Short mmCIF file of C-alpha atoms in Angstrom, two decimals:
data_model
loop_
_atom_site.label_atom_id
_atom_site.label_comp_id
_atom_site.label_asym_id
_atom_site.label_seq_id
_atom_site.Cartn_x
_atom_site.Cartn_y
_atom_site.Cartn_z
CA MET V 1 112.46 61.62 104.27
CA THR V 2 111.39 65.14 103.39
CA ALA V 3 108.88 66.82 101.11
CA LYS V 4 108.61 70.44 100.04
CA LEU V 5 104.97 71.42 100.33
CA LYS V 6 105.43 74.94 99.01
CA ASP V 7 108.06 77.65 99.01
CA GLY V 8 109.10 78.03 102.61
CA LEU V 9 107.33 74.94 103.98
CA TRP V 10 108.76 71.44 104.36
CA ILE V 11 107.74 68.30 106.23
CA GLY V 12 110.20 65.65 107.31
CA ASP V 13 111.46 63.17 109.85
CA ALA V 14 113.81 63.45 112.84
CA GLN V 15 116.86 62.85 110.65
CA SER V 16 116.01 65.79 108.41
CA ALA V 17 115.76 68.04 111.48
CA GLN V 18 119.34 67.08 112.36
CA ASP V 19 120.77 67.20 108.84
CA HIS V 20 122.77 70.43 108.83
CA ASP V 21 123.49 70.19 105.10
CA PHE V 22 119.77 69.91 104.30
CA ILE V 23 118.85 72.69 106.75
CA ASP V 24 121.51 75.01 105.34
CA LYS V 25 120.73 74.19 101.71
CA GLN V 26 117.00 74.86 102.20
CA CYS V 27 117.64 77.86 104.51
CA ILE V 28 115.38 76.40 107.21
CA THR V 29 115.22 78.68 110.23
CA TYR V 30 111.87 77.81 111.87
CA PHE V 31 110.97 74.38 113.22
CA ILE V 32 107.80 72.66 114.38
CA ASN V 33 108.62 69.52 116.36
CA CYS V 34 105.54 67.29 116.51
CA ALA V 35 107.24 64.61 118.64
CA GLY V 36 108.70 66.53 121.59
CA HIS V 37 108.66 63.45 123.84
CA GLN V 38 110.90 61.58 121.40
CA ILE V 39 112.96 64.23 119.64
CA PRO V 40 114.85 67.09 121.27
CA ASN V 41 114.74 70.50 119.64
CA PHE V 42 117.92 71.03 117.62
CA ASN V 43 119.45 74.51 117.29
CA GLU V 44 116.84 75.77 119.74
CA ASP V 45 119.17 78.53 120.89
CA ARG V 46 119.50 79.90 117.32
CA CYS V 47 116.15 79.14 115.67
CA PRO V 48 112.50 79.58 116.69
CA HIS V 49 110.81 76.31 117.60
CA MET V 50 107.25 75.29 118.27
CA THR V 51 107.09 71.96 120.07
CA PHE V 52 104.14 69.62 120.45
CA PHE V 53 104.36 66.56 122.66
CA TRP V 54 102.12 64.47 120.46
CA ASP V 55 102.08 60.67 120.64
CA ASP V 56 101.59 58.75 117.40
CA GLU V 57 98.57 56.88 118.75
CA ASP V 58 95.13 56.78 117.14
CA ASP V 59 93.45 58.05 120.31
CA PHE V 60 95.86 60.91 121.01
CA GLN V 61 94.15 64.32 120.82
CA LEU V 62 96.16 66.69 118.62
CA PHE V 63 93.85 69.66 118.42
CA ASP V 64 92.05 71.34 121.30
CA LYS V 65 88.33 72.06 121.15
CA GLN V 66 88.85 75.82 121.15
CA GLY V 67 91.04 75.70 118.04
CA VAL V 68 94.00 77.34 119.78
CA VAL V 69 96.53 74.75 118.55
CA VAL V 70 95.54 75.26 114.92
CA GLU V 71 95.69 79.03 115.37
CA GLN V 72 99.18 78.71 116.88
CA ILE V 73 100.37 76.57 113.97
CA VAL V 74 99.02 79.03 111.39
CA SER V 75 100.46 82.01 113.24
CA PHE V 76 103.93 80.42 113.63
CA ILE V 77 104.18 79.37 109.98
CA ASP V 78 102.77 82.64 108.67
CA GLU V 79 105.21 84.64 110.81
CA ALA V 80 108.11 82.75 109.25
CA LEU V 81 106.80 83.00 105.69
CA LEU V 82 106.11 86.73 106.00
CA LYS V 83 109.76 87.20 106.99
CA GLY V 84 110.89 85.14 103.99
CA GLU V 85 112.01 82.29 106.24
CA THR V 86 111.55 78.55 105.77
CA VAL V 87 109.76 76.15 108.14
CA LEU V 88 110.36 72.44 108.70
CA ILE V 89 107.52 70.52 110.33
CA TYR V 90 108.90 67.23 111.56
CA SER V 91 108.04 64.13 113.54
CA MET V 92 109.88 60.91 114.33
CA GLN V 93 109.36 59.17 110.99
CA GLY V 94 107.92 62.08 109.02
CA ILE V 95 104.76 60.17 108.27
CA SER V 96 101.81 60.84 110.54
CA ARG V 97 102.17 63.69 113.05
CA CYS V 98 103.95 66.17 110.78
CA THR V 99 101.50 65.41 107.99
CA ALA V 100 98.56 66.04 110.34
CA CYS V 101 100.13 69.34 111.44
CA ALA V 102 100.77 70.45 107.85
CA SER V 103 97.24 69.43 106.86
CA ALA V 104 95.73 71.50 109.67
CA TYR V 105 97.75 74.49 108.46
CA LEU V 106 96.69 74.08 104.83
CA MET V 107 93.06 73.56 105.79
CA ALA V 108 92.92 76.62 108.04
CA LYS V 109 95.07 78.90 105.89
CA TYR V 110 93.71 78.14 102.42
CA GLU V 111 90.24 76.83 103.32
CA TRP V 112 91.07 73.52 101.69
CA GLY V 113 89.18 70.37 102.57
CA MET V 114 90.93 67.42 104.14
CA ASP V 115 90.85 65.37 100.94
CA LYS V 116 92.51 68.15 98.95
CA CYS V 117 95.23 68.48 101.62
CA MET V 118 95.93 64.75 101.63
CA GLU V 119 96.13 64.67 97.85
CA PHE V 120 98.38 67.74 97.78
CA ILE V 121 100.77 66.31 100.37
CA TYR V 122 100.77 62.95 98.59
CA PHE V 123 101.87 64.53 95.31
CA GLN V 124 104.29 66.99 96.90
CA GLY V 125 105.85 64.04 98.71
CA ARG V 126 106.54 62.48 95.30
CA CYS V 127 103.66 60.04 95.75
CA MET V 128 105.00 58.54 98.96
CA ALA V 129 101.94 56.68 100.19
CA GLU V 130 103.38 56.41 103.69
CA MET V 131 103.02 60.19 104.20
CA ARG V 132 99.63 59.89 105.82
CA PRO V 133 98.25 60.58 109.31
CA ASN V 134 97.09 57.57 111.31
CA ASP V 135 93.36 56.78 111.36
CA GLY V 136 92.70 58.67 114.61
CA PHE V 137 94.43 61.78 113.29
CA LEU V 138 92.46 61.49 110.05
CA MET V 139 89.26 61.50 112.10
CA GLN V 140 90.41 64.66 113.89
CA LEU V 141 91.28 66.29 110.57
CA ALA V 142 87.84 65.33 109.24
CA ASN V 143 86.29 67.02 112.28
CA LEU V 144 88.47 70.07 111.75
CA ASP V 145 87.49 70.10 108.08
CA TRP V 146 83.81 70.15 109.01
CA VAL V 147 84.31 73.00 111.50
CA LEU V 148 86.34 75.06 109.05
CA GLN V 149 83.87 74.48 106.20
CA VAL V 150 80.96 75.58 108.40
CA ARG V 151 82.93 78.68 109.37
CA HIS V 152 83.73 79.38 105.71
CA VAL V 153 80.12 79.01 104.58
CA THR V 154 78.63 81.00 107.46
CA PRO V 155 80.06 84.55 107.35
CA CYS V 156 78.94 85.52 110.87
CA VAL V 157 80.82 82.52 112.26
CA ARG V 158 84.00 83.59 110.45
CA ALA V 159 84.60 86.48 112.87
CA THR V 160 84.52 84.23 115.92
CA ARG V 161 86.97 81.64 117.13
CA PHE V 162 86.10 78.14 116.08
CA THR V 163 85.47 75.17 118.32
CA VAL V 164 86.58 71.70 117.32
CA THR V 165 84.07 69.07 118.34
CA ASN V 166 83.72 65.39 117.67
CA VAL V 167 81.29 64.91 114.81
CA VAL V 168 79.90 61.44 114.45
#
C-alpha cells in the first residue's frame, strides 16, 4: 500500500520499500524507515536512510520534548526535495507510524494543523481510512500541533527551538 502525498514524497508499507519496480518507477532515492526494529533498511549502501525504531503502540513516544526528531524529519525530507529526489516514508503496514511521521513533516513544514494533515493524507491515499496513526500517536500529533501553532502565532517564539510537552 502506497500513497503519493506530493511530488517527491510517498508513504507506504514494508513491501513498497522492497519493491524495486515501484522504487525505480517513482525514482525513490531517500528512505525513512519508521519501524527499524521490524524492517531492515533496504539499499542502505546506495541510498540515504533515516531510521526510527518506533513501536506501533499507543504509549510509544515518537517525538522528543526538544523537537529534535521533527527537525530531523523536516531536514532529511527537505534535503532530498531540494536535490530533486524522492522520499518514501514507510512502516510495517504503512498505516500508523509512517502517517504520523508524514503528518509531523507537513505540520512543521507548512504550518498545517493536525486535522488538515489527516484530511490531506486521507484524500491523497485515495480515501483509505486505514491510513491513520493510532490513538496515542494522534495525541502526540495534537500536542505537536498546539506547540507549532503557538510558535506560529507568537513571532518571538518562532526564532527559538520548540519544546513538545504533554498538553492535557
